mmCIF file of C-alpha atoms in Angstrom:
data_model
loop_
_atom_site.group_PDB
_atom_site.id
_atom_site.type_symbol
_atom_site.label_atom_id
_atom_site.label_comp_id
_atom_site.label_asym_id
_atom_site.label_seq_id
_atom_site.Cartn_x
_atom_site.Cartn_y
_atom_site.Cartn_z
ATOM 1 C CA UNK A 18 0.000 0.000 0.000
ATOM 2 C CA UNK A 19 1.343 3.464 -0.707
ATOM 3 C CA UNK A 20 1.406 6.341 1.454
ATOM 4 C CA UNK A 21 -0.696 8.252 -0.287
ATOM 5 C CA UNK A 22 -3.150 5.141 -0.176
ATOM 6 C CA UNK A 23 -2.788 5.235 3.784
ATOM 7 C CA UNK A 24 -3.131 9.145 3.847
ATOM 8 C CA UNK A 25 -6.280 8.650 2.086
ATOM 9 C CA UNK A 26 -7.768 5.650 3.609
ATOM 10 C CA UNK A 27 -6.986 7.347 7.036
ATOM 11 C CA UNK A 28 -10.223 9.625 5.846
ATOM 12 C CA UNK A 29 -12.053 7.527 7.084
ATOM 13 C CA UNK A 30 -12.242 7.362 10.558
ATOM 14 C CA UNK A 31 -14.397 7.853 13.261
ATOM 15 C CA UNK A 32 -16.365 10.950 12.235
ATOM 16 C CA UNK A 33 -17.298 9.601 8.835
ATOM 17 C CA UNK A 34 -20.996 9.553 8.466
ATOM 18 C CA UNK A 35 -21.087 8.260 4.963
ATOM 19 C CA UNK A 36 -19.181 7.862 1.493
ATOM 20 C CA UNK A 37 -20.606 7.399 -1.857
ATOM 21 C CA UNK A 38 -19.459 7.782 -5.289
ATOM 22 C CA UNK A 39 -18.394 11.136 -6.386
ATOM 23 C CA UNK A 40 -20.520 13.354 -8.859
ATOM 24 C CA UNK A 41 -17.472 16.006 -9.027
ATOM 25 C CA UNK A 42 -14.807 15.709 -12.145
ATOM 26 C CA UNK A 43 -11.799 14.571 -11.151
ATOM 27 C CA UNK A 44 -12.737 12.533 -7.920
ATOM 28 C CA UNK A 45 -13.930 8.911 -7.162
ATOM 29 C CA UNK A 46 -15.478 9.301 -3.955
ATOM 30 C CA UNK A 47 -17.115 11.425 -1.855
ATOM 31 C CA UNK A 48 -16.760 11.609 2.216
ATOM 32 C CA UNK A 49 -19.017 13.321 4.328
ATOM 33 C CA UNK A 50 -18.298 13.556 7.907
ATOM 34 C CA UNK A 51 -18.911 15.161 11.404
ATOM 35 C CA UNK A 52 -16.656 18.237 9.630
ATOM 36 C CA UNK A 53 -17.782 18.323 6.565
ATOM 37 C CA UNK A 54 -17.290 17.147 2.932
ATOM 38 C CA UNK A 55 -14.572 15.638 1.771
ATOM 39 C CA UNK A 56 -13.406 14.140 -2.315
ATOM 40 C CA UNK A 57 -10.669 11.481 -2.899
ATOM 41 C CA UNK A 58 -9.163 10.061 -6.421
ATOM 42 C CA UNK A 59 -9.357 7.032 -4.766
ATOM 43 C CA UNK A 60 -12.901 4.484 -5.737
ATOM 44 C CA UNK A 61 -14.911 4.124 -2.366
ATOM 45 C CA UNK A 62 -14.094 0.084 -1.906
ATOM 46 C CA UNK A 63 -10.560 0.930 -2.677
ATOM 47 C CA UNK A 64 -10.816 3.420 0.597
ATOM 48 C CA UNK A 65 -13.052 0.424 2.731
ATOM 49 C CA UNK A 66 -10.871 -2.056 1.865
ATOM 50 C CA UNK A 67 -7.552 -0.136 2.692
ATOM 51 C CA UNK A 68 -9.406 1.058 5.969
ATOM 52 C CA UNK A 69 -10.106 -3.102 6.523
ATOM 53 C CA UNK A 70 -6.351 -4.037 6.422
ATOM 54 C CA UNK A 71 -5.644 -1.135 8.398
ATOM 55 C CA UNK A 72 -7.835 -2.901 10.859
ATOM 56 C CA UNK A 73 -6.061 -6.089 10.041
ATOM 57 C CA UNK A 74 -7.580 -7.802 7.752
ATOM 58 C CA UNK A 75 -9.380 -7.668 3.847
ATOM 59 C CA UNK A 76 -12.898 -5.905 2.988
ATOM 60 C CA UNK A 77 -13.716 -9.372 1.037
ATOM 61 C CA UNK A 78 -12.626 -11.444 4.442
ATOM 62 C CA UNK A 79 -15.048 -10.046 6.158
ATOM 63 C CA UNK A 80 -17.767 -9.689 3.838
ATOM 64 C CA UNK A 81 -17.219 -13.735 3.659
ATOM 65 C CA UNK A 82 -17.478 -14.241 7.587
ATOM 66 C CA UNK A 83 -20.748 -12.026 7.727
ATOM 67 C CA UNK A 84 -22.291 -13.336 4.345
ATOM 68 C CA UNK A 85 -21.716 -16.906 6.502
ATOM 69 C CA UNK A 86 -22.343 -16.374 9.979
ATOM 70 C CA UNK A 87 -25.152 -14.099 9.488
ATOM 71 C CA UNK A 88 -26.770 -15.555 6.190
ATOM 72 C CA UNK A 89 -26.460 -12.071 4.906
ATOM 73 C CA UNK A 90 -26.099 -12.607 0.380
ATOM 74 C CA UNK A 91 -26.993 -9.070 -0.693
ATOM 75 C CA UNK A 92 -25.616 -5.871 0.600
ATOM 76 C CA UNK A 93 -23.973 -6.896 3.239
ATOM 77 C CA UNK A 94 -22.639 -4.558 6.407
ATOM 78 C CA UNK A 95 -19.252 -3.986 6.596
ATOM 79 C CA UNK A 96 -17.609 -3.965 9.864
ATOM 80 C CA UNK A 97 -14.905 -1.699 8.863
ATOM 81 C CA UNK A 98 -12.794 -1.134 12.642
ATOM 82 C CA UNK A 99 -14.273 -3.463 15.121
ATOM 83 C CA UNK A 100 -12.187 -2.192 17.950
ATOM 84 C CA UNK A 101 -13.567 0.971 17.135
ATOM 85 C CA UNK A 102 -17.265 -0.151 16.427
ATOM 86 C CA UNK A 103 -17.349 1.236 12.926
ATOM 87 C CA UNK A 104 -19.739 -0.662 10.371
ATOM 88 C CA UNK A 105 -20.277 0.696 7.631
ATOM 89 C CA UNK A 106 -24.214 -0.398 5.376
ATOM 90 C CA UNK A 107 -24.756 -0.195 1.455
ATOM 91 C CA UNK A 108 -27.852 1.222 0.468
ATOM 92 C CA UNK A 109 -27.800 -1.151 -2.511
ATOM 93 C CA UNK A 110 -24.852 -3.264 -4.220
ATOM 94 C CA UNK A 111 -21.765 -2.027 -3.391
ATOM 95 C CA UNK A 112 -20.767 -1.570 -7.096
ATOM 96 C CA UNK A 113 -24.216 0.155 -7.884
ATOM 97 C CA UNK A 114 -23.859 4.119 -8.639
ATOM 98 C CA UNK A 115 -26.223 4.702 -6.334
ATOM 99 C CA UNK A 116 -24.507 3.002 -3.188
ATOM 100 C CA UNK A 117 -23.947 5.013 -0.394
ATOM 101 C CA UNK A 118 -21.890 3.272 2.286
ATOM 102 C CA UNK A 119 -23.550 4.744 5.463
ATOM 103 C CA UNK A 120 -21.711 4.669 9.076
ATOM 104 C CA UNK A 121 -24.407 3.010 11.286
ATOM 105 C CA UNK A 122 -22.552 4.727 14.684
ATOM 106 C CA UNK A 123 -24.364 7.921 13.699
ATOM 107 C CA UNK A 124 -27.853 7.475 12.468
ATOM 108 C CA UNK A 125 -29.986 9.394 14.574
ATOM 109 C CA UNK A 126 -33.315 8.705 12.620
ATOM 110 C CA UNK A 127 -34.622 7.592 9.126
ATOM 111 C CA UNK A 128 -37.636 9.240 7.038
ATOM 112 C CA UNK A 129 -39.251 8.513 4.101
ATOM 113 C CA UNK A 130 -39.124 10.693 1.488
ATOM 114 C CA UNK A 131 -40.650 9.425 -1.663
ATOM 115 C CA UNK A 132 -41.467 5.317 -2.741
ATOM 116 C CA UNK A 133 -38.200 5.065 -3.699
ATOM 117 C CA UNK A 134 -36.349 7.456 -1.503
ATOM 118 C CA UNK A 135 -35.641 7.441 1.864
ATOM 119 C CA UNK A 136 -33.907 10.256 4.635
ATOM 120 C CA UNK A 137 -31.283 9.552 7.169
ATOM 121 C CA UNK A 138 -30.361 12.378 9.673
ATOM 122 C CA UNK A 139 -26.953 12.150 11.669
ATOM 123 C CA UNK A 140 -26.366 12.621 15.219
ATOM 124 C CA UNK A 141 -24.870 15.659 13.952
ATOM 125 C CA UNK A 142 -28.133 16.976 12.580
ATOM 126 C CA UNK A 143 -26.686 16.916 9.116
ATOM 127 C CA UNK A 144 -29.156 14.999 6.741
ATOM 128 C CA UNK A 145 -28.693 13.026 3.028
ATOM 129 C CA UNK A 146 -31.311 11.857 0.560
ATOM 130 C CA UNK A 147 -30.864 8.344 -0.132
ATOM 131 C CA UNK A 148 -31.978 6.259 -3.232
ATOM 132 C CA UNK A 149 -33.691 4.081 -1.835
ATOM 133 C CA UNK A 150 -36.974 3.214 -0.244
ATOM 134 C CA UNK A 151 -37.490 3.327 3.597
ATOM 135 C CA UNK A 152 -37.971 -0.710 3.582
ATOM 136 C CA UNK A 153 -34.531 -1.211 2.154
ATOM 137 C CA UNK A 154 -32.652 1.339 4.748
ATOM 138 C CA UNK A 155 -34.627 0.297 7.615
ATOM 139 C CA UNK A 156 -33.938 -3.687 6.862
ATOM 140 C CA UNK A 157 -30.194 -2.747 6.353
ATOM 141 C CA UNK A 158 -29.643 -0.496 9.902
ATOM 142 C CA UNK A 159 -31.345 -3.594 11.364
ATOM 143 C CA UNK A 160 -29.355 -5.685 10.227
ATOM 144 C CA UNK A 161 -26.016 -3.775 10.668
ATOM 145 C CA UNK A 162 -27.372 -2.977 14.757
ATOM 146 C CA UNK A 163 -27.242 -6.939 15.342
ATOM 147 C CA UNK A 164 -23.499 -7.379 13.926
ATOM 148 C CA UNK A 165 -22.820 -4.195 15.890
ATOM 149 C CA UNK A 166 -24.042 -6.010 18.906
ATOM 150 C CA UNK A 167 -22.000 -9.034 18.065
ATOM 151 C CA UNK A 168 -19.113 -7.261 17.339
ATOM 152 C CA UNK A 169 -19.177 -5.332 20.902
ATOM 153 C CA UNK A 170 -19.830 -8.744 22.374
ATOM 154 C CA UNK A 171 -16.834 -9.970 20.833
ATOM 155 C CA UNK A 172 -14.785 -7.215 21.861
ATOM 156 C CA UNK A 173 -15.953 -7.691 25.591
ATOM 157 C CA UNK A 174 -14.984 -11.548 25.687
ATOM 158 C CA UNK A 175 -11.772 -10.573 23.770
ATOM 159 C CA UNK A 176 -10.618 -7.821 26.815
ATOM 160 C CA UNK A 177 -12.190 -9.729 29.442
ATOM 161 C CA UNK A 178 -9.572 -12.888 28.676
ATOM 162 C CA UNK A 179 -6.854 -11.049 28.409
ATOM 163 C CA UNK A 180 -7.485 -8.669 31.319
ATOM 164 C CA UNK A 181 -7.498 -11.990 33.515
ATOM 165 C CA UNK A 182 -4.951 -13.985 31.503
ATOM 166 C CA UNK A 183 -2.937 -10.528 32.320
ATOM 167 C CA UNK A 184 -4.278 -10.291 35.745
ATOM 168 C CA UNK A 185 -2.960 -14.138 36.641
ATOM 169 C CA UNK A 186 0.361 -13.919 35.131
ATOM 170 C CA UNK A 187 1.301 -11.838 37.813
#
């Protein structure tokens, strides 16, 4: 990976709210966050999956382990940092032009809007207009809360034996 890769994977991060394919010339992808909005040359996967292996391991690993353990075959939650509790939903397949790869750590609420368009409003009280129906993000954040449960689970157990493995080698 390439510095510049890491410099622009590091864009997403904690205060990411959402990325999605860029509309602007010149750009791939388009970050919004807690601070604003961002653009990067770099295609939104390429960003998730550099993020992943940041992480330590591949955007396709994990995709694999929640497509099995959760019978999950279509847009499928990405659990981008678990240490850090960041999953990340698709709106629709990931390769679609209309995906928006939403950070489930800051929905606040979701509206409909039209039949086929749905609302999502941030923690941050910033807002985005989604292509797709209410159904569709309401089945998805459902789905991403119960890996986000798992995944805090996980991370409990994991502390909790070595905080007493630690704890008894002394």
């Amino acid at each position: 990976m390439l510095m510049d890769q890491v410099n622009e994977s590091s864009k997403i991060n904690e205060s990411t709210l959402a990325i999605r394919e860029a509309r602007v010339l010149g750009f791939q992808t388009e970050i919004i966050s807690m601070q604003g909005t961002e653009f990067s040359v770099v295609p939104p996967l390429k960003l998730l999956d550099d993020r992943c292996i940041q992480a330590g391991f591949t955007m396709q690993g994990n995709i694999k382990a929640t497509r099995i353990r959760h019978r999950i075959h279509n847009k499928v939650p990405l659990v981008v940092d678990p240490f850090r509790n960041m999953i990340a939903m698709p709106t629709h397949s990931p390769k679609h032009i209309d995906n928006v790869w939403i950070f489930s750590e800051h929905i606040l609420a979701t509206h409909p809007h039209t039949k086929t368009q749905s609302i999502v409003e941030f923690t941050n009280n910033q807002s985005l207009i989604l292509n797709c129906s209410i159904h569709t993000l309401d089945k998805q954040y459902n789905r991403t809360c119960r890996l986000s449960a798992e995944s805090m689970y996980r991370n409990k157990q994991y502390y909790m034996m070595n905080y007493h493995f630690n704890r008894d080698k002394k």
